[in-house]
Amino acid sequence: MKTRLFKIAKALGLFALSRRLTQGGLRILCYHGIWLGEGHYGNFLFMSPEKFAARMAFLARAGYPLLPLGEAVERLRAGSLPAGATAITIDDGWHGTYRHMLPALEAHRLPATVYVTTYCAEKQYPVFDLVVRYLLDRGAGQELDLAALGIAGAGRVRLDTPEARGAAGEAIMAHGREALDGAGCHAFGARLAAALGFDYDALVARRIFHLMSPAELADAVERGFDIQLHTHRHRTPLDDPEALAREIADNRARLEPIAKRRLHHFCYPSGVYERKIWPQLEALEIESATTIEQGINFADAPVLGLKRLLDGQDVELIEFEAELCGFIELTRRLRRPFRRSVGGTTAAEHAAG
Ligand SMILES: [Zn+2]
């Protein structure tokens, strides 16, 4: 239905018109990883190598000027962006990104920024939260004894519904955060996989949930890719300025020796942020920060709350085009005053959000 509407809009010339009307805006594309396992898993989190390569081929011929993020942010502030300016950002720094995205970008000489979270990159443990979610999703329909896995106060759960799997996942991830270190989470992952009948060693060997190693990051930098900040432990402590400063300092301490320069661009882990931390980020010399809010950035966009266009495995090319040309952005902006009047959101709230 949506796809058909976009095709009609494009045929009527509305994509070309939208592109002209929104040409002053900066498009920041957001990618995550590449799926290296069996079947497919994830939409926004993992793309297939083929889908990502096809997207880059499309971008290379679509005529949008692809700028390095730092230059794009500078020119957004200076009001000197070329028409349709676009930047590519890739979150987390997955091993699959190294294996498949970097070569696809190089094939078309496209610049990209990779935001790297460093704890799991340095330790080379698979990312625990994702291992847990994946195993529970693939174990759908099974019964799991959380108490036997050492989670106090929990019992047996049936992984029948997304809600049940979500709740079990939350309990396990909370246990990981509160009671286990990296090595403990790694060992727990192996026990969880065994309990559900999966081969943990194979997941580890294929580095499906691994981030790039420091050597791979150094190679990426060597090849001209921009690496930037994403906190050390993938979290933004909103109510603890000291912890936030430490997250960024620890992240910088790992990445700056690899990048061989000061890093000033930041991506909020899981998109979590509040405006109240902006003065602190400024004090920490953060010059731009990206969210996972969908949209195009115009001259009035706050540089510490930049919107992005999320691309994913289930996003069809026509929908991606509809975002890139600004057609969806315009429909969003047309709907907004209406939503505000019916939803009761005030102008002040709009300015503060
Ligand atoms: Zn992330």
mmCIF file of C-alpha atoms and ligand atoms in Angstrom:
data_model
loop_
_atom_site.group_PDB
_atom_site.id
_atom_site.type_symbol
_atom_site.label_atom_id
_atom_site.label_comp_id
_atom_site.label_asym_id
_atom_site.label_seq_id
_atom_site.Cartn_x
_atom_site.Cartn_y
_atom_site.Cartn_z
ATOM 1 C CA MET A 1 0.000 0.000 0.000
ATOM 2 C CA LYS A 2 2.706 2.437 1.108
ATOM 3 C CA THR A 3 4.940 1.222 -1.706
ATOM 4 C CA ARG A 4 2.203 1.803 -4.282
ATOM 5 C CA LEU A 5 1.589 5.323 -2.966
ATOM 6 C CA PHE A 6 5.298 6.142 -3.259
ATOM 7 C CA LYS A 7 5.408 4.799 -6.806
ATOM 8 C CA ILE A 8 2.467 6.989 -7.796
ATOM 9 C CA ALA A 9 4.024 10.024 -6.078
ATOM 10 C CA LYS A 10 7.278 9.424 -7.927
ATOM 11 C CA ALA A 11 5.492 8.999 -11.260
ATOM 12 C CA LEU A 12 3.642 12.284 -10.658
ATOM 13 C CA GLY A 13 6.964 14.084 -10.187
ATOM 14 C CA LEU A 14 6.469 14.608 -6.449
ATOM 15 C CA PHE A 15 9.842 13.039 -5.590
ATOM 16 C CA ALA A 16 11.670 15.491 -7.861
ATOM 17 C CA LEU A 17 9.626 18.378 -6.447
ATOM 18 C CA SER A 18 10.309 17.257 -2.852
ATOM 19 C CA ARG A 19 13.988 17.041 -3.603
ATOM 20 C CA ARG A 20 13.995 20.662 -4.793
ATOM 21 C CA LEU A 21 11.919 21.875 -1.845
ATOM 22 C CA THR A 22 14.157 20.163 0.721
ATOM 23 C CA GLN A 23 17.497 20.622 -1.053
ATOM 24 C CA GLY A 24 18.849 22.828 1.737
ATOM 25 C CA GLY A 25 18.525 20.047 4.307
ATOM 26 C CA LEU A 26 21.234 17.650 5.437
ATOM 27 C CA ARG A 27 20.373 13.976 5.125
ATOM 28 C CA ILE A 28 22.275 11.777 7.574
ATOM 29 C CA LEU A 29 21.815 8.113 6.777
ATOM 30 C CA CYS A 30 21.945 5.634 9.667
ATOM 31 C CA TYR A 31 23.109 2.041 9.346
ATOM 32 C CA HIS A 32 24.100 -0.570 11.905
ATOM 33 C CA GLY A 33 25.547 -3.984 11.071
ATOM 34 C CA ILE A 34 25.548 -6.753 8.514
ATOM 35 C CA TRP A 35 24.007 -10.123 9.292
ATOM 36 C CA LEU A 36 26.642 -12.881 9.130
ATOM 37 C CA GLY A 37 24.524 -15.809 10.338
ATOM 38 C CA GLU A 38 21.977 -18.226 8.893
ATOM 39 C CA GLY A 39 18.701 -16.869 7.514
ATOM 40 C CA HIS A 40 18.193 -13.183 8.218
ATOM 41 C CA TYR A 41 17.914 -11.508 11.593
ATOM 42 C CA GLY A 42 17.013 -7.899 12.355
ATOM 43 C CA ASN A 43 15.716 -5.023 10.269
ATOM 44 C CA PHE A 44 17.423 -1.790 11.279
ATOM 45 C CA LEU A 45 20.137 -3.636 13.206
ATOM 46 C CA PHE A 46 21.422 -5.950 10.498
ATOM 47 C CA MET A 47 21.227 -5.776 6.710
ATOM 48 C CA SER A 48 22.312 -8.439 4.243
ATOM 49 C CA PRO A 49 25.616 -7.717 2.456
ATOM 50 C CA GLU A 50 23.741 -7.699 -0.877
ATOM 51 C CA LYS A 51 21.127 -5.189 0.270
ATOM 52 C CA PHE A 52 23.743 -2.796 1.637
ATOM 53 C CA ALA A 53 25.875 -3.080 -1.529
ATOM 54 C CA ALA A 54 22.817 -2.376 -3.696
ATOM 55 C CA ARG A 55 21.997 0.682 -1.579
ATOM 56 C CA MET A 56 25.488 2.093 -1.965
ATOM 57 C CA ALA A 57 25.306 1.516 -5.726
ATOM 58 C CA PHE A 58 22.009 3.428 -5.755
ATOM 59 C CA LEU A 59 23.488 6.280 -3.699
ATOM 60 C CA ALA A 60 26.475 6.507 -6.014
ATOM 61 C CA ARG A 61 24.222 7.102 -9.023
ATOM 62 C CA ALA A 62 21.416 9.102 -7.347
ATOM 63 C CA GLY A 63 23.307 12.388 -7.512
ATOM 64 C CA TYR A 64 23.162 13.415 -3.846
ATOM 65 C CA PRO A 65 26.536 14.898 -2.816
ATOM 66 C CA LEU A 66 27.994 12.525 -0.204
ATOM 67 C CA LEU A 67 29.995 14.507 2.375
ATOM 68 C CA PRO A 68 32.154 13.375 5.291
ATOM 69 C CA LEU A 69 30.124 13.970 8.485
ATOM 70 C CA GLY A 70 32.489 16.598 9.943
ATOM 71 C CA GLU A 71 32.346 18.698 6.784
ATOM 72 C CA ALA A 72 28.580 18.243 6.546
ATOM 73 C CA VAL A 73 28.027 19.498 10.126
ATOM 74 C CA GLU A 74 30.354 22.451 9.584
ATOM 75 C CA ARG A 75 28.601 23.455 6.376
ATOM 76 C CA LEU A 76 25.151 22.972 7.958
ATOM 77 C CA ARG A 77 26.172 25.547 10.567
ATOM 78 C CA ALA A 78 27.751 27.839 7.992
ATOM 79 C CA GLY A 79 24.756 27.572 5.649
ATOM 80 C CA SER A 80 26.981 26.398 2.781
ATOM 81 C CA LEU A 81 25.704 22.856 2.117
ATOM 82 C CA PRO A 82 25.409 21.759 -1.493
ATOM 83 C CA ALA A 83 21.872 20.872 -2.616
ATOM 84 C CA GLY A 84 20.785 17.467 -1.292
ATOM 85 C CA ALA A 85 23.870 17.037 0.932
ATOM 86 C CA THR A 86 24.022 13.566 2.460
ATOM 87 C CA ALA A 87 26.308 11.889 5.017
ATOM 88 C CA ILE A 88 26.583 8.191 5.847
ATOM 89 C CA THR A 89 26.834 7.091 9.485
ATOM 90 C CA ILE A 90 27.147 3.540 10.787
ATOM 91 C CA ASP A 91 26.570 2.751 14.454
ATOM 92 C CA ASP A 92 28.433 0.505 16.882
ATOM 93 C CA GLY A 93 31.326 -0.721 14.695
ATOM 94 C CA TRP A 94 30.257 -4.298 13.983
ATOM 95 C CA HIS A 95 32.618 -6.873 12.560
ATOM 96 C CA GLY A 96 30.109 -7.358 9.728
ATOM 97 C CA THR A 97 30.462 -3.636 8.967
ATOM 98 C CA TYR A 98 34.193 -4.176 8.548
ATOM 99 C CA ARG A 99 33.755 -7.270 6.404
ATOM 100 C CA HIS A 100 31.010 -6.071 4.061
ATOM 101 C CA MET A 101 30.160 -2.376 4.434
ATOM 102 C CA LEU A 102 33.627 -0.897 4.140
ATOM 103 C CA PRO A 103 34.386 -2.693 0.829
ATOM 104 C CA ALA A 104 30.955 -1.673 -0.564
ATOM 105 C CA LEU A 105 31.624 1.960 0.387
ATOM 106 C CA GLU A 106 35.108 1.807 -1.110
ATOM 107 C CA ALA A 107 33.759 0.385 -4.357
ATOM 108 C CA HIS A 108 31.900 3.684 -4.882
ATOM 109 C CA ARG A 109 34.397 5.935 -3.049
ATOM 110 C CA LEU A 110 31.735 6.966 -0.506
ATOM 111 C CA PRO A 111 32.847 8.561 2.791
ATOM 112 C CA ALA A 112 31.369 7.200 6.026
ATOM 113 C CA THR A 113 31.569 7.730 9.772
ATOM 114 C CA VAL A 114 31.536 4.694 12.056
ATOM 115 C CA TYR A 115 30.481 5.415 15.656
ATOM 116 C CA VAL A 116 32.304 2.888 17.820
ATOM 117 C CA THR A 117 31.377 1.624 21.260
ATOM 118 C CA THR A 118 34.639 0.333 22.675
ATOM 119 C CA TYR A 119 34.152 -2.064 25.604
ATOM 120 C CA CYS A 120 33.167 -5.083 23.510
ATOM 121 C CA ALA A 121 35.495 -3.988 20.702
ATOM 122 C CA GLU A 122 38.463 -4.065 23.054
ATOM 123 C CA LYS A 123 37.504 -7.255 24.924
ATOM 124 C CA GLN A 124 36.269 -9.018 21.793
ATOM 125 C CA TYR A 125 33.286 -10.511 23.605
ATOM 126 C CA PRO A 126 30.102 -10.826 21.567
ATOM 127 C CA VAL A 127 27.598 -8.053 22.449
ATOM 128 C CA PHE A 128 25.658 -9.688 25.288
ATOM 129 C CA ASP A 129 22.263 -7.997 24.943
ATOM 130 C CA LEU A 130 22.030 -8.956 21.301
ATOM 131 C CA VAL A 131 23.189 -12.520 21.898
ATOM 132 C CA VAL A 132 20.380 -12.814 24.460
ATOM 133 C CA ARG A 133 17.685 -11.323 22.224
ATOM 134 C CA TYR A 134 18.774 -13.438 19.279
ATOM 135 C CA LEU A 135 18.849 -16.706 21.218
ATOM 136 C CA LEU A 136 15.431 -16.052 22.768
ATOM 137 C CA ASP A 137 13.935 -15.132 19.368
ATOM 138 C CA ARG A 138 15.388 -18.198 17.696
ATOM 139 C CA GLY A 139 14.285 -20.291 20.676
ATOM 140 C CA ALA A 140 10.652 -19.188 20.223
ATOM 141 C CA GLY A 141 8.194 -21.761 21.546
ATOM 142 C CA GLN A 142 10.680 -23.390 23.907
ATOM 143 C CA GLU A 143 10.561 -23.346 27.681
ATOM 144 C CA LEU A 144 13.428 -21.775 29.590
ATOM 145 C CA ASP A 145 14.310 -22.183 33.253
ATOM 146 C CA LEU A 146 15.713 -18.805 34.313
ATOM 147 C CA ALA A 147 16.316 -19.973 37.871
ATOM 148 C CA ALA A 148 18.533 -22.797 36.611
ATOM 149 C CA LEU A 149 20.573 -20.141 34.778
ATOM 150 C CA GLY A 150 21.193 -18.410 38.092
ATOM 151 C CA ILE A 151 18.666 -15.557 37.912
ATOM 152 C CA ALA A 152 17.337 -15.086 41.418
ATOM 153 C CA GLY A 153 13.590 -14.701 41.788
ATOM 154 C CA ALA A 154 12.867 -15.962 38.276
ATOM 155 C CA GLY A 155 11.257 -19.237 37.239
ATOM 156 C CA ARG A 156 10.353 -21.147 34.123
ATOM 157 C CA VAL A 157 9.121 -19.127 31.148
ATOM 158 C CA ARG A 158 7.593 -20.202 27.872
ATOM 159 C CA LEU A 159 9.060 -18.253 24.946
ATOM 160 C CA ASP A 160 5.799 -18.312 23.021
ATOM 161 C CA THR A 161 5.096 -14.653 22.341
ATOM 162 C CA PRO A 162 7.272 -11.618 21.565
ATOM 163 C CA GLU A 163 6.147 -10.206 24.942
ATOM 164 C CA ALA A 164 7.294 -13.324 26.818
ATOM 165 C CA ARG A 165 10.625 -13.316 25.005
ATOM 166 C CA GLY A 166 10.968 -9.575 25.651
ATOM 167 C CA ALA A 167 10.318 -9.990 29.374
ATOM 168 C CA ALA A 168 12.754 -12.923 29.660
ATOM 169 C CA GLY A 169 15.326 -10.885 27.740
ATOM 170 C CA GLU A 170 14.897 -7.902 30.079
ATOM 171 C CA ALA A 171 15.398 -10.143 33.121
ATOM 172 C CA ILE A 172 18.548 -11.679 31.650
ATOM 173 C CA MET A 173 20.015 -8.358 30.492
ATOM 174 C CA ALA A 174 19.346 -6.808 33.909
ATOM 175 C CA HIS A 175 21.127 -9.782 35.482
ATOM 176 C CA GLY A 176 24.039 -9.176 33.107
ATOM 177 C CA ARG A 177 24.253 -5.482 33.997
ATOM 178 C CA GLU A 178 23.928 -5.967 37.733
ATOM 179 C CA ALA A 179 25.694 -9.228 38.500
ATOM 180 C CA LEU A 180 28.111 -10.086 35.688
ATOM 181 C CA ASP A 181 31.233 -8.615 34.120
ATOM 182 C CA GLY A 182 32.195 -9.132 30.467
ATOM 183 C CA ALA A 183 33.621 -12.592 31.061
ATOM 184 C CA GLY A 184 30.560 -13.518 33.139
ATOM 185 C CA CYS A 185 28.201 -12.422 30.361
ATOM 186 C CA HIS A 186 30.237 -14.411 27.845
ATOM 187 C CA ALA A 187 29.931 -17.554 29.991
ATOM 188 C CA PHE A 188 26.219 -16.900 30.574
ATOM 189 C CA GLY A 189 25.684 -16.612 26.811
ATOM 190 C CA ALA A 190 27.194 -20.066 26.364
ATOM 191 C CA ARG A 191 24.897 -21.541 29.049
ATOM 192 C CA LEU A 192 21.825 -19.850 27.584
ATOM 193 C CA ALA A 193 22.670 -21.134 24.094
ATOM 194 C CA ALA A 194 23.142 -24.665 25.452
ATOM 195 C CA ALA A 195 19.823 -24.496 27.334
ATOM 196 C CA LEU A 196 18.031 -23.590 24.079
ATOM 197 C CA GLY A 197 19.965 -26.061 21.932
ATOM 198 C CA PHE A 198 22.172 -23.613 19.993
ATOM 199 C CA ASP A 199 25.886 -23.721 19.225
ATOM 200 C CA TYR A 200 27.439 -20.740 21.017
ATOM 201 C CA ASP A 201 30.944 -21.530 19.785
ATOM 202 C CA ALA A 202 29.739 -21.222 16.197
ATOM 203 C CA LEU A 203 28.224 -17.771 16.915
ATOM 204 C CA VAL A 204 31.519 -16.718 18.441
ATOM 205 C CA ALA A 205 33.677 -18.222 15.689
ATOM 206 C CA ARG A 206 31.694 -16.439 12.968
ATOM 207 C CA ARG A 207 31.840 -13.169 14.935
ATOM 208 C CA ILE A 208 28.158 -12.571 14.253
ATOM 209 C CA PHE A 209 27.760 -10.403 17.370
ATOM 210 C CA HIS A 210 31.331 -9.113 17.565
ATOM 211 C CA LEU A 211 32.488 -5.567 17.084
ATOM 212 C CA MET A 212 35.611 -4.680 15.115
ATOM 213 C CA SER A 213 38.849 -5.445 16.910
ATOM 214 C CA PRO A 214 41.285 -2.566 17.540
ATOM 215 C CA ALA A 215 43.390 -3.879 14.607
ATOM 216 C CA GLU A 216 40.336 -3.803 12.322
ATOM 217 C CA LEU A 217 39.496 -0.280 13.499
ATOM 218 C CA ALA A 218 43.059 0.813 12.741
ATOM 219 C CA ASP A 219 42.740 -0.697 9.277
ATOM 220 C CA ALA A 220 39.442 1.149 8.725
ATOM 221 C CA VAL A 221 41.131 4.446 9.666
ATOM 222 C CA GLU A 222 44.060 3.608 7.400
ATOM 223 C CA ARG A 223 41.593 3.140 4.544
ATOM 224 C CA GLY A 224 40.156 6.613 5.115
ATOM 225 C CA PHE A 225 37.053 5.897 7.204
ATOM 226 C CA ASP A 226 36.106 8.278 10.006
ATOM 227 C CA ILE A 227 35.642 6.705 13.443
ATOM 228 C CA GLN A 228 33.768 8.668 16.106
ATOM 229 C CA LEU A 229 32.326 8.448 19.622
ATOM 230 C CA HIS A 230 29.517 6.170 20.866
ATOM 231 C CA THR A 231 30.472 5.763 24.594
ATOM 232 C CA HIS A 232 32.613 2.989 26.031
ATOM 233 C CA ARG A 233 29.788 0.805 27.338
ATOM 234 C CA HIS A 234 26.986 1.842 24.984
ATOM 235 C CA ARG A 235 25.000 3.981 27.401
ATOM 236 C CA THR A 236 24.188 7.620 28.075
ATOM 237 C CA PRO A 237 23.798 8.190 31.832
ATOM 238 C CA LEU A 238 21.371 11.140 31.726
ATOM 239 C CA ASP A 239 21.295 11.817 35.461
ATOM 240 C CA ASP A 240 24.937 11.222 36.328
ATOM 241 C CA PRO A 241 27.259 13.823 34.749
ATOM 242 C CA GLU A 242 30.351 12.110 36.166
ATOM 243 C CA ALA A 243 29.410 8.765 34.616
ATOM 244 C CA LEU A 244 28.627 10.442 31.292
ATOM 245 C CA ALA A 245 31.998 12.206 31.295
ATOM 246 C CA ARG A 246 33.695 8.878 32.082
ATOM 247 C CA GLU A 247 31.849 7.060 29.273
ATOM 248 C CA ILE A 248 33.077 9.615 26.746
ATOM 249 C CA ALA A 249 36.586 9.836 28.211
ATOM 250 C CA ASP A 250 36.956 6.018 28.198
ATOM 251 C CA ASN A 251 35.640 5.896 24.627
ATOM 252 C CA ARG A 252 38.080 8.628 23.542
ATOM 253 C CA ALA A 253 40.992 6.946 25.327
ATOM 254 C CA ARG A 254 40.524 3.850 23.119
ATOM 255 C CA LEU A 255 39.609 5.532 19.839
ATOM 256 C CA GLU A 256 41.823 8.612 19.656
ATOM 257 C CA PRO A 257 45.131 6.683 19.573
ATOM 258 C CA ILE A 258 43.661 4.678 16.671
ATOM 259 C CA ALA A 259 42.228 7.736 14.872
ATOM 260 C CA LYS A 260 45.403 9.697 15.705
ATOM 261 C CA ARG A 261 43.365 12.863 16.276
ATOM 262 C CA ARG A 262 40.829 14.447 18.614
ATOM 263 C CA LEU A 263 37.279 13.124 18.116
ATOM 264 C CA HIS A 264 34.352 15.570 18.313
ATOM 265 C CA HIS A 265 31.339 13.752 16.884
ATOM 266 C CA PHE A 266 28.999 11.634 18.972
ATOM 267 C CA CYS A 267 26.063 9.291 18.496
ATOM 268 C CA TYR A 268 23.624 8.649 21.383
ATOM 269 C CA PRO A 269 23.609 4.905 22.226
ATOM 270 C CA SER A 270 20.129 3.516 21.536
ATOM 271 C CA GLY A 271 19.130 7.085 20.680
ATOM 272 C CA VAL A 272 18.785 7.966 24.392
ATOM 273 C CA TYR A 273 19.289 11.676 25.144
ATOM 274 C CA GLU A 274 17.814 14.729 26.820
ATOM 275 C CA ARG A 275 18.524 18.375 26.098
ATOM 276 C CA LYS A 276 19.709 18.883 29.662
ATOM 277 C CA ILE A 277 23.000 17.089 28.869
ATOM 278 C CA TRP A 278 23.823 19.376 25.927
ATOM 279 C CA PRO A 279 25.794 21.954 27.964
ATOM 280 C CA GLN A 280 27.920 19.109 29.342
ATOM 281 C CA LEU A 281 28.470 17.655 25.874
ATOM 282 C CA GLU A 282 29.569 21.106 24.678
ATOM 283 C CA ALA A 283 31.988 21.319 27.594
ATOM 284 C CA LEU A 284 33.339 17.914 26.525
ATOM 285 C CA GLU A 285 34.060 19.377 23.065
ATOM 286 C CA ILE A 286 31.322 17.416 21.326
ATOM 287 C CA GLU A 287 30.502 19.323 18.137
ATOM 288 C CA SER A 288 27.667 17.174 16.838
ATOM 289 C CA ALA A 289 25.454 14.391 18.134
ATOM 290 C CA THR A 290 23.093 12.173 16.173
ATOM 291 C CA THR A 291 19.832 10.631 17.371
ATOM 292 C CA ILE A 292 17.620 7.916 15.907
ATOM 293 C CA GLU A 293 14.790 10.374 15.308
ATOM 294 C CA GLN A 294 13.748 10.183 11.693
ATOM 295 C CA GLY A 295 14.149 13.332 9.623
ATOM 296 C CA ILE A 296 16.170 15.777 7.537
ATOM 297 C CA ASN A 297 18.184 18.570 9.219
ATOM 298 C CA PHE A 298 17.659 22.152 8.103
ATOM 299 C CA ALA A 299 19.499 25.326 9.135
ATOM 300 C CA ASP A 300 17.580 25.525 12.446
ATOM 301 C CA ALA A 301 18.471 21.943 13.470
ATOM 302 C CA PRO A 302 20.304 21.670 16.812
ATOM 303 C CA VAL A 303 23.736 20.129 16.137
ATOM 304 C CA LEU A 304 23.489 18.066 19.352
ATOM 305 C CA GLY A 305 20.140 16.613 18.296
ATOM 306 C CA LEU A 306 20.602 15.753 14.644
ATOM 307 C CA LYS A 307 17.987 13.561 13.021
ATOM 308 C CA ARG A 308 18.808 10.695 10.711
ATOM 309 C CA LEU A 309 17.211 8.557 8.032
ATOM 310 C CA LEU A 310 17.270 4.946 9.250
ATOM 311 C CA ASP A 311 17.774 2.378 6.548
ATOM 312 C CA GLY A 312 17.101 -1.315 7.049
ATOM 313 C CA GLN A 313 16.677 -4.748 5.568
ATOM 314 C CA ASP A 314 12.903 -4.337 5.252
ATOM 315 C CA VAL A 315 13.075 -0.835 3.761
ATOM 316 C CA GLU A 316 12.300 -1.082 0.063
ATOM 317 C CA LEU A 317 14.242 1.056 -2.393
ATOM 318 C CA ILE A 318 11.173 3.170 -3.239
ATOM 319 C CA GLU A 319 10.697 3.984 0.481
ATOM 320 C CA PHE A 320 14.392 4.794 0.847
ATOM 321 C CA GLU A 321 14.087 7.116 -2.165
ATOM 322 C CA ALA A 322 10.967 8.704 -0.640
ATOM 323 C CA GLU A 323 12.985 9.529 2.506
ATOM 324 C CA LEU A 324 16.096 10.681 0.678
ATOM 325 C CA CYS A 325 14.256 13.071 -1.664
ATOM 326 C CA GLY A 326 12.328 14.631 1.234
ATOM 327 C CA PHE A 327 8.874 13.426 0.189
ATOM 328 C CA ILE A 328 8.277 11.705 3.555
ATOM 329 C CA GLU A 329 9.856 14.665 5.385
ATOM 330 C CA LEU A 330 7.358 17.026 3.777
ATOM 331 C CA THR A 331 4.406 14.800 4.667
ATOM 332 C CA ARG A 332 5.775 14.677 8.234
ATOM 333 C CA ARG A 333 5.964 18.469 8.356
ATOM 334 C CA LEU A 334 2.485 18.867 6.893
ATOM 335 C CA ARG A 335 1.058 16.519 9.507
ATOM 336 C CA ARG A 336 2.855 18.165 12.415
ATOM 337 C CA PRO A 337 0.717 21.348 12.877
ATOM 338 C CA PHE A 338 -2.388 19.168 12.712
ATOM 339 C CA ARG A 339 -1.009 16.719 15.264
ATOM 340 C CA ARG A 340 -0.035 19.600 17.493
ATOM 341 C CA SER A 341 -3.537 21.043 17.490
ATOM 342 C CA VAL A 342 -5.266 17.707 18.053
ATOM 343 C CA GLY A 343 -2.627 16.290 20.381
ATOM 344 C CA GLY A 344 -2.441 19.412 22.510
ATOM 345 C CA THR A 345 1.335 19.729 22.205
ATOM 346 C CA THR A 346 2.218 23.364 22.784
ATOM 347 C CA ALA A 347 4.807 25.374 20.911
ATOM 348 C CA ALA A 348 6.898 25.515 24.096
ATOM 349 C CA GLU A 349 6.866 21.748 24.358
ATOM 350 C CA HIS A 350 7.840 21.522 20.718
ATOM 351 C CA ALA A 351 10.815 23.803 21.336
ATOM 352 C CA ALA A 352 11.866 21.824 24.415
ATOM 353 C CA GLY A 353 11.488 18.374 22.810
HETATM 354 ZN ZN ZN B 1 24.648 1.798 19.161
#
